[in-house]
Short mmCIF file of C-alpha atoms and ligand atoms in Angstrom, two decimals:
data_model
loop_
_atom_site.label_atom_id
_atom_site.label_comp_id
_atom_site.label_asym_id
_atom_site.label_seq_id
_atom_site.Cartn_x
_atom_site.Cartn_y
_atom_site.Cartn_z
CA UNK A 1 86.21 92.87 101.21
CA UNK A 2 87.33 90.55 104.97
CA UNK A 3 85.52 91.62 107.89
CA UNK A 4 86.40 90.12 111.87
CA UNK A 5 83.04 89.91 113.63
CA UNK A 6 83.72 89.81 117.47
CA UNK A 7 87.03 87.89 116.94
CA UNK A 8 88.32 86.52 120.19
CA UNK A 9 91.66 83.92 120.01
CA UNK A 10 92.75 82.38 123.28
CA UNK A 11 95.32 79.25 123.36
CA UNK A 12 94.69 76.66 124.89
CA UNK A 13 97.11 77.00 127.99
CA UNK A 14 94.60 80.20 128.29
CA UNK A 15 96.65 83.05 126.09
CA UNK A 16 94.53 85.97 124.64
CA UNK A 17 95.80 86.83 121.39
CA UNK A 18 93.10 88.88 119.70
CA UNK A 19 90.03 90.30 122.18
CA UNK A 20 87.37 91.15 120.02
CA UNK A 21 88.26 92.82 117.32
CA UNK A 22 85.80 94.17 114.86
CA UNK A 23 87.57 95.37 111.45
CA UNK A 24 86.93 95.61 108.09
CA UNK A 25 89.27 95.37 105.43
CA UNK A 26 87.95 96.87 102.52
CA UNK A 27 88.45 95.52 98.44
CA UNK A 28 92.17 96.68 97.13
CA UNK A 29 92.98 98.17 100.30
CA UNK A 30 96.57 97.86 101.50
CA UNK A 31 96.63 97.60 105.30
CA UNK A 32 98.83 96.65 107.79
CA UNK A 33 98.52 95.83 111.41
CA UNK A 34 101.29 96.97 113.35
CA UNK A 35 101.90 97.21 117.38
CA UNK A 36 104.33 95.77 119.40
CA UNK A 37 106.14 91.52 119.91
CA UNK A 38 103.06 89.52 120.71
CA UNK A 39 99.91 91.73 120.63
CA UNK A 40 98.42 89.20 118.44
CA UNK A 41 98.65 90.61 114.75
CA UNK A 42 100.24 86.88 113.29
CA UNK A 43 97.33 84.99 114.99
CA UNK A 44 95.20 88.03 113.27
CA UNK A 45 96.39 87.16 110.08
CA UNK A 46 96.35 83.51 109.83
CA UNK A 47 92.70 83.34 111.23
CA UNK A 48 91.41 85.17 107.54
CA UNK A 49 93.29 81.79 105.61
CA UNK A 50 92.35 79.63 108.82
CA UNK A 51 95.55 78.11 109.80
CA UNK A 52 94.66 79.27 112.98
CA UNK A 53 91.33 79.10 113.97
CA UNK A 54 89.26 81.51 116.18
CA UNK A 55 88.00 80.50 119.94
CA UNK A 56 84.83 82.70 118.89
CA UNK A 57 83.23 85.79 116.73
CA UNK A 58 83.04 85.43 112.83
CA UNK A 59 85.60 85.89 109.63
CA UNK A 60 84.53 86.13 106.43
CA UNK A 61 85.32 86.95 102.91
CA UNK A 62 83.46 88.06 100.27
CA UNK A 63 80.41 88.36 102.77
CA UNK A 64 81.37 84.47 103.23
CA UNK A 65 81.32 82.65 106.76
CA UNK A 66 84.61 81.27 106.57
CA UNK A 67 83.80 78.74 109.24
CA UNK A 68 81.49 77.37 105.96
CA UNK A 69 83.77 76.98 103.02
CA UNK A 70 86.18 75.27 102.17
CA UNK A 71 90.02 75.80 103.13
CA UNK A 72 91.60 75.02 99.96
CA UNK A 73 89.59 76.79 97.93
CA UNK A 74 89.58 79.97 100.39
CA UNK A 75 93.07 79.07 100.87
CA UNK A 76 93.96 79.57 96.26
CA UNK A 77 92.43 82.85 97.02
CA UNK A 78 94.72 83.39 99.26
CA UNK A 79 98.37 84.49 97.94
CA UNK A 80 100.79 84.28 102.13
CA UNK A 81 104.28 85.83 102.54
CA UNK A 82 106.41 85.35 105.65
CA UNK A 83 109.47 86.98 106.61
CA UNK A 84 111.74 83.67 105.57
CA UNK A 85 110.41 83.37 102.16
CA UNK A 86 109.98 80.05 102.58
CA UNK A 87 111.28 79.10 99.34
CA UNK A 88 111.91 75.85 98.77
CA UNK A 89 115.55 75.11 98.24
CA UNK A 90 116.09 72.13 95.94
CA UNK A 91 114.06 73.71 93.88
CA UNK A 92 114.81 76.46 91.34
CA UNK A 93 114.07 79.96 91.55
CA UNK A 94 111.66 80.11 88.77
CA UNK A 95 109.72 76.11 90.01
CA UNK A 96 109.41 77.86 93.87
CA UNK A 97 107.28 80.52 91.84
CA UNK A 98 105.53 77.98 89.27
CA UNK A 99 104.90 75.83 92.43
CA UNK A 100 101.17 76.50 93.20
CA UNK A 101 100.33 76.45 89.29
CA UNK A 102 101.89 73.15 88.93
CA UNK A 103 99.91 71.97 92.11
CA UNK A 104 96.54 73.91 90.02
CA UNK A 105 97.04 71.01 86.86
CA UNK A 106 98.67 73.77 84.94
CA UNK A 107 101.55 72.39 82.49
CA UNK A 108 104.90 73.11 83.55
CA UNK A 109 105.81 74.67 80.32
CA UNK A 110 103.22 76.85 81.13
CA UNK A 111 104.12 77.49 83.60
CA UNK A 112 107.24 78.59 84.08
CA UNK A 113 107.06 81.04 81.32
CA UNK A 114 104.32 82.25 83.67
CA UNK A 115 106.96 82.39 86.00
CA UNK A 116 109.75 84.63 84.16
CA UNK A 117 107.34 87.45 83.99
CA UNK A 118 105.71 87.34 87.42
CA UNK A 119 109.53 87.37 88.53
CA UNK A 120 110.14 90.23 86.28
CA UNK A 121 107.00 91.78 87.52
CA UNK A 122 108.59 91.55 90.79
CA UNK A 123 112.06 93.16 89.69
CA UNK A 124 114.40 90.47 89.53
CA UNK A 125 116.35 89.79 87.57
CA UNK A 126 116.08 86.47 84.95
CA UNK A 127 118.91 85.40 84.47
CA UNK A 128 118.80 84.61 88.77
CA UNK A 129 115.31 82.21 87.20
CA UNK A 130 117.68 78.95 87.32
CA UNK A 131 119.47 79.81 90.36
CA UNK A 132 118.19 77.70 93.90
CA UNK A 133 117.64 80.13 96.59
CA UNK A 134 120.55 79.54 98.51
CA UNK A 135 121.89 81.01 95.64
CA UNK A 136 120.29 84.91 96.56
CA UNK A 137 120.48 87.29 98.81
CA UNK A 138 117.78 87.36 101.40
CA UNK A 139 116.53 90.85 99.65
CA UNK A 140 115.96 88.87 96.01
CA UNK A 141 114.77 85.40 98.30
CA UNK A 142 111.75 88.23 100.33
CA UNK A 143 111.13 89.17 96.26
CA UNK A 144 111.16 85.32 95.08
CA UNK A 145 108.57 85.19 98.25
CA UNK A 146 106.13 87.89 96.39
CA UNK A 147 106.76 86.37 93.08
CA UNK A 148 105.17 83.23 94.44
CA UNK A 149 102.76 84.30 96.50
CA UNK A 150 101.65 86.40 93.03
CA UNK A 151 101.63 83.71 90.52
CA UNK A 152 98.63 82.19 91.55
CA UNK A 153 96.91 85.62 90.96
CA UNK A 154 95.09 85.26 94.02
CA UNK A 155 93.28 88.69 95.01
CA UNK A 156 94.25 88.33 98.93
CA UNK A 157 97.41 88.98 99.97
CA UNK A 158 98.59 88.27 103.02
CA UNK A 159 102.63 89.09 104.38
CA UNK A 160 103.55 88.44 107.81
CA UNK A 161 106.52 90.70 108.19
CA UNK A 162 107.73 89.85 104.83
CA UNK A 163 110.86 92.39 105.80
CA UNK A 164 112.19 92.31 108.18
CA UNK A 165 115.65 91.00 107.73
CA UNK A 166 116.43 92.85 105.02
CA UNK A 167 118.95 95.45 105.61
CA UNK A 168 116.95 99.19 106.03
CA UNK A 169 118.64 100.15 102.19
CA UNK A 170 117.01 96.61 100.82
CA UNK A 171 114.01 96.95 102.98
CA UNK A 172 113.08 101.00 101.28
CA UNK A 173 113.31 99.10 97.84
CA UNK A 174 110.93 96.48 98.45
CA UNK A 175 108.81 98.67 99.81
CA UNK A 176 109.05 101.39 96.99
CA UNK A 177 108.52 97.62 95.07
CA UNK A 178 105.91 96.77 97.08
CA UNK A 179 103.63 100.21 96.56
CA UNK A 180 104.68 100.07 92.65
CA UNK A 181 102.89 96.29 92.31
CA UNK A 182 100.10 97.14 94.30
CA UNK A 183 99.14 101.02 92.22
CA UNK A 184 98.79 98.11 88.80
CA UNK A 185 97.91 94.97 90.72
CA UNK A 186 94.99 96.43 93.12
CA UNK A 187 95.05 93.44 95.90
CA UNK A 188 93.79 93.48 99.20
CA UNK A 189 96.37 93.42 100.75
CA UNK A 190 97.32 92.57 104.53
CA UNK A 191 100.44 93.51 105.24
CA UNK A 192 101.83 93.01 109.47
CA UNK A 193 105.26 94.60 110.51
CA UNK A 194 106.08 96.37 114.11
CA UNK A 195 107.95 98.79 112.58
CA UNK A 196 105.47 102.02 112.58
CA UNK A 197 107.59 103.81 109.64
CA UNK A 198 106.79 101.15 107.80
CA UNK A 199 103.22 100.45 108.35
CA UNK A 200 103.01 104.68 107.81
CA UNK A 201 104.82 104.55 104.07
CA UNK A 202 103.15 101.30 102.93
CA UNK A 203 99.45 101.12 104.32
CA UNK A 204 96.30 102.58 103.17
CA UNK A 205 95.10 102.40 106.70
CA UNK A 206 96.67 100.75 109.53
CA UNK A 207 95.34 99.02 112.76
CA UNK A 208 97.81 99.05 115.43
CA UNK A 209 96.82 96.73 117.86
CA UNK A 210 98.04 96.54 121.62
CA UNK A 211 98.57 94.57 124.78
CA UNK A 212 96.65 91.17 125.42
CA UNK A 213 95.46 91.36 121.29
CA UNK A 214 93.18 95.05 121.92
CA UNK A 215 92.97 96.99 118.87
CA UNK A 216 93.38 100.57 119.53
CA UNK A 217 93.49 102.54 116.32
CA UNK A 218 91.72 101.36 112.93
CA UNK A 219 92.85 104.74 110.32
CA UNK A 220 94.44 106.51 108.18
CA UNK A 221 98.69 107.06 109.15
CA UNK A 222 98.01 110.19 108.68
CA UNK A 223 95.16 110.03 111.48
CA UNK A 224 97.43 107.35 113.91
CA UNK A 225 100.23 110.13 113.68
CA UNK A 226 98.61 112.89 114.76
CA UNK A 227 95.42 112.11 116.50
CA UNK A 228 96.50 108.74 117.98
CA UNK A 229 93.44 107.06 119.65
CA UNK A 230 95.77 105.96 122.83
CA UNK A 231 97.78 106.43 125.47
CA UNK A 232 99.43 102.89 123.94
CA UNK A 233 99.30 104.62 120.57
CA UNK A 234 100.56 107.64 121.27
CA UNK A 235 103.51 106.39 122.80
CA UNK A 236 103.86 103.10 120.06
CA UNK A 237 104.36 105.98 117.58
CA UNK A 238 106.52 107.74 119.13
CA UNK A 239 108.42 111.25 119.99
CA UNK A 240 107.99 111.76 116.71
CA UNK A 241 105.23 111.53 115.49
CA UNK A 242 105.01 114.99 113.83
CA UNK A 243 107.86 114.44 112.35
CA UNK A 244 106.94 111.39 110.87
CA UNK A 245 103.48 112.67 110.17
CA UNK A 246 105.40 116.22 107.77
CA UNK A 247 105.57 112.99 105.18
CA UNK A 248 102.18 113.06 103.69
CA UNK A 249 102.27 117.09 103.56
CA UNK A 250 104.02 117.98 100.66
CA UNK A 251 106.81 119.90 99.85
CA UNK A 252 105.90 121.78 96.62
CA UNK A 253 105.94 124.64 97.55
CA UNK A 254 109.04 125.20 99.50
CA UNK A 255 111.15 127.63 97.71
CA UNK A 256 114.10 125.74 95.52
CA UNK A 257 117.10 128.90 95.79
CA UNK A 258 120.90 128.51 93.71
CA UNK A 259 122.97 126.35 95.45
CA UNK A 260 127.31 127.16 94.73
CA UNK A 261 128.67 123.95 93.55
CA UNK A 262 132.47 123.23 92.91
CA UNK A 263 134.15 120.35 91.17
CA UNK A 264 136.81 117.89 92.79
CA UNK A 265 139.49 119.22 90.38
CA UNK A 266 138.74 122.94 91.16
CA UNK A 267 138.70 122.77 95.39
CA UNK A 268 141.89 124.23 95.32
CA UNK A 269 141.21 128.09 93.47
CA UNK A 270 137.62 127.89 95.61
CA UNK A 271 138.25 131.57 97.83
CA UNK A 272 136.14 130.66 101.00
CA UNK A 273 134.61 133.16 103.54
CA UNK A 274 134.17 131.47 107.52
CA UNK A 275 131.81 129.41 107.73
CA UNK A 276 130.65 129.16 104.35
CA UNK A 277 130.30 126.24 102.45
CA UNK A 278 130.33 124.79 99.09
CA UNK A 279 129.03 121.64 97.65
CA UNK A 280 131.31 119.39 96.57
CA UNK A 281 129.30 117.67 92.68
CA UNK A 282 130.61 115.26 90.07
CA UNK A 283 130.28 116.67 85.69
CA UNK A 284 126.77 115.07 86.04
CA UNK A 285 126.03 117.08 89.89
CA UNK A 286 126.19 114.26 91.48
CA UNK A 287 126.45 115.27 94.78
CA UNK A 288 130.21 114.90 96.74
CA UNK A 289 130.22 115.95 100.12
CA UNK A 290 130.34 119.48 101.47
CA UNK A 291 133.43 121.79 102.05
CA UNK A 292 134.15 125.03 103.73
CA UNK A 293 137.40 127.49 104.08
CA UNK A 294 139.12 124.88 106.68
CA UNK A 295 138.80 121.58 104.57
CA UNK A 296 139.86 124.33 101.68
CA UNK A 297 142.93 125.06 103.38
CA UNK A 298 143.22 120.94 103.93
CA UNK A 299 143.37 120.45 99.71
CA UNK A 300 146.00 123.62 99.00
CA UNK A 301 148.14 121.33 102.01
CA UNK A 302 147.38 118.36 100.28
CA UNK A 303 144.84 116.23 102.72
CA UNK A 304 142.43 114.16 101.01
CA UNK A 305 139.38 115.03 99.76
CA UNK A 306 137.92 112.29 102.56
CA UNK A 307 139.82 114.30 104.82
CA UNK A 308 139.33 117.34 103.90
CA UNK A 309 135.04 117.39 102.82
CA UNK A 310 132.28 116.30 105.09
CA UNK A 311 129.97 114.18 103.73
CA UNK A 312 126.46 115.51 102.60
CA UNK A 313 123.45 114.63 104.90
CA UNK A 314 119.77 113.33 103.45
CA UNK A 315 119.32 114.77 100.01
CA UNK A 316 115.85 116.65 99.07
CA UNK A 317 114.19 114.62 95.91
CA UNK A 318 111.57 117.70 94.40
CA UNK A 319 108.52 116.76 94.23
CA UNK A 320 109.08 114.55 97.97
CA UNK A 321 108.04 115.81 100.93
CA UNK A 322 108.13 118.02 104.09
CA UNK A 323 109.80 115.23 106.45
CA UNK A 324 112.33 114.59 103.64
CA UNK A 325 112.84 118.51 102.83
CA UNK A 326 113.47 118.70 106.65
CA UNK A 327 115.38 116.43 107.03
CA UNK A 328 117.84 117.26 103.91
CA UNK A 329 117.65 120.75 105.64
CA UNK A 330 119.05 119.75 109.59
CA UNK A 331 121.14 116.60 107.86
CA UNK A 332 123.46 118.83 106.09
CA UNK A 333 126.77 120.01 107.72
CA UNK A 334 125.81 122.82 106.44
CA UNK A 335 122.32 123.13 107.52
CA UNK A 336 121.57 123.79 103.53
CA UNK A 337 119.43 120.74 102.33
CA UNK A 338 120.89 119.74 98.86
CA UNK A 339 117.45 119.10 95.84
CA UNK A 340 118.57 116.74 93.56
CA UNK A 341 116.21 115.63 90.63
CA UNK A 342 114.71 112.24 89.27
CA UNK A 343 118.88 111.79 87.76
CA UNK A 344 120.08 112.91 91.56
CA UNK A 345 121.70 115.77 89.76
CA UNK A 346 121.87 118.34 92.22
CA UNK A 347 119.29 121.64 91.28
CA UNK A 348 119.80 123.73 94.32
CA UNK A 349 118.75 124.12 97.44
CA UNK A 350 116.33 124.09 100.91
CA UNK A 351 115.98 126.20 103.84
CA UNK A 352 114.83 124.72 106.58
CA UNK A 353 113.17 127.59 108.03
CA UNK A 354 111.47 128.18 105.02
CA UNK A 355 110.20 124.88 105.27
CA UNK A 356 108.79 125.32 108.20
CA UNK A 357 106.93 128.30 107.21
CA UNK A 358 105.91 126.53 104.94
CA UNK A 359 104.38 124.63 107.29
CA UNK A 360 103.05 127.03 109.15
CA UNK A 361 100.72 128.68 106.08
CA UNK A 362 99.22 124.62 105.02
CA UNK A 363 98.67 124.49 108.98
CA UNK A 364 96.80 128.19 108.60
CA UNK A 365 95.45 127.53 105.71
CA UNK A 366 93.26 123.63 106.80
CA UNK A 367 92.59 125.78 109.82
CA UNK A 368 90.17 128.34 107.86
CA UNK A 369 88.85 125.86 105.65
CA UNK A 370 87.63 123.71 108.37
CA UNK A 371 86.42 127.30 110.03
CA UNK A 372 85.00 128.28 107.37
CA UNK A 373 82.81 124.63 106.57
CA UNK A 374 81.87 124.89 110.24
CA UNK A 375 80.23 128.81 109.52
CA UNK A 376 78.53 127.39 106.26
CA UNK A 377 76.69 124.70 108.00
CA UNK A 378 76.03 127.02 111.05
CA UNK A 379 73.83 129.58 108.40
CA UNK A 380 72.66 126.76 106.31
CA UNK A 381 71.28 124.83 110.06
CA UNK A 382 69.88 128.83 110.69
CA UNK A 383 67.32 129.51 106.97
CA UNK A 384 67.91 126.67 105.55
CA UNK A 385 69.62 128.43 102.43
CA UNK A 386 73.57 128.60 101.97
N1 ATP B 401 100.30 78.54 120.00
C1 ATP B 401 100.31 79.18 120.11
N2 ATP B 401 99.90 78.40 121.75
C2 ATP B 401 100.45 79.60 122.75
N3 ATP B 401 99.90 80.82 122.49
C3 ATP B 401 100.51 81.57 121.81
C4 ATP B 401 100.66 80.56 120.29
N4 ATP B 401 100.57 81.63 118.98
C5 ATP B 401 100.77 82.17 119.97
N5 ATP B 401 100.95 82.24 121.32
C6 ATP B 401 100.31 83.33 121.93
O1 ATP B 401 99.82 84.44 121.64
C7 ATP B 401 99.98 85.71 122.08
C8 ATP B 401 100.27 86.81 120.43
O2 ATP B 401 100.90 86.24 119.33
P1 ATP B 401 100.82 86.55 117.97
O3 ATP B 401 101.89 85.71 117.16
O4 ATP B 401 100.25 87.01 116.68
O5 ATP B 401 101.63 87.95 118.26
P2 ATP B 401 102.59 89.07 117.08
O6 ATP B 401 101.60 89.96 117.06
O7 ATP B 401 102.37 88.35 115.69
O8 ATP B 401 103.83 89.25 117.77
P3 ATP B 401 105.40 88.88 116.74
O9 ATP B 401 105.52 90.52 116.81
O10 ATP B 401 106.87 88.64 117.76
O11 ATP B 401 105.12 88.27 115.33
C9 ATP B 401 101.46 85.69 122.20
O12 ATP B 401 101.22 86.28 124.00
C10 ATP B 401 101.75 84.55 121.65
O13 ATP B 401 102.15 84.20 122.99
MG1 MG B 402 104.18 87.69 114.70
#
């Protein structure tokens, strides 16, 4: 467990970077510090491993005031990952990962063998192990950065905007990898980002920091979205917070309907009515795009596939959440959301209106559950029985 008790950091020039921070970070939790630039996220994080000393207040790790513990010993239990990955350019990937274990006295050979295992864990091809950092993509370098922090198996992992320099697709992969790793390793992770989507996706708990280094809200992500504690939080999480909140609701009971599909070679013979859309799929039923009557005429007139079809929207993985389901429906050129299975094959369609009905039903059930709980409490209070 990590606690901040009334922690303030003022830099020598008078800037208050963190103002009276009180926070309790549970063991094995994934906590995200989120907020706009300059609100004190990095400063707060670096006080945990004593890279920065607080001006006042107390920070404890496992019940001990860290001001009284040895900084080297403290840092041994804390991995640290930064945006640029911070790899040593003149050492190979495997040696970068083995650095700390070797410093600690492990034999180079044992450390390298262990490092290969960690690289595999973070989803990196072992063939990359003998490369130098400059020979890797940004996303691969980040994976090495995570592997290096994990190599010494510290119970605490600090990550300061580790994925902010990579493109959105790689970033999503890295996030998925982090969630998988955390489910397996159960570290106490503190993760800094200024991206609310990333915070909501990764955090068990998120701490929203605001102007002048003041903590605005510390809650589960769904609560931050549904009940922002301050105007600042409401504006920070954005106007579409209701939409983001859908990611915490299951789409399990949303009906999957049959969907009309066609393979590329059959397009010429399709007979469609005005306003009717058909999904073009491969032999493996991977979606390729949508086509309507105009597109079919185009194909017959010899126009290319790309000119005749509309690119598909986002896809709804069966078993996913309401946000994915609704997004699939509203981003689809046909208005029909495409549902796929784990292998990426089309299994059917979801309907936007039905998704909203489903949301309304979930909310109604929650309201009723709340009310009946309230009623139970009342009757218990009256006569002492339930
Ligand atoms: N060494 C320093 N000396 C003086 N002021 C500093 C120093 N380091 C940070 N600050 C200031 O403290 C405040 C908080 O900085 P910090 O780096 O903690 O913010 P942050 O939330 O991590 O921002 P970002 O999202 O841009 O990384 C900022 O106003 C910053 O300018
Ligand atoms: Mg920062």
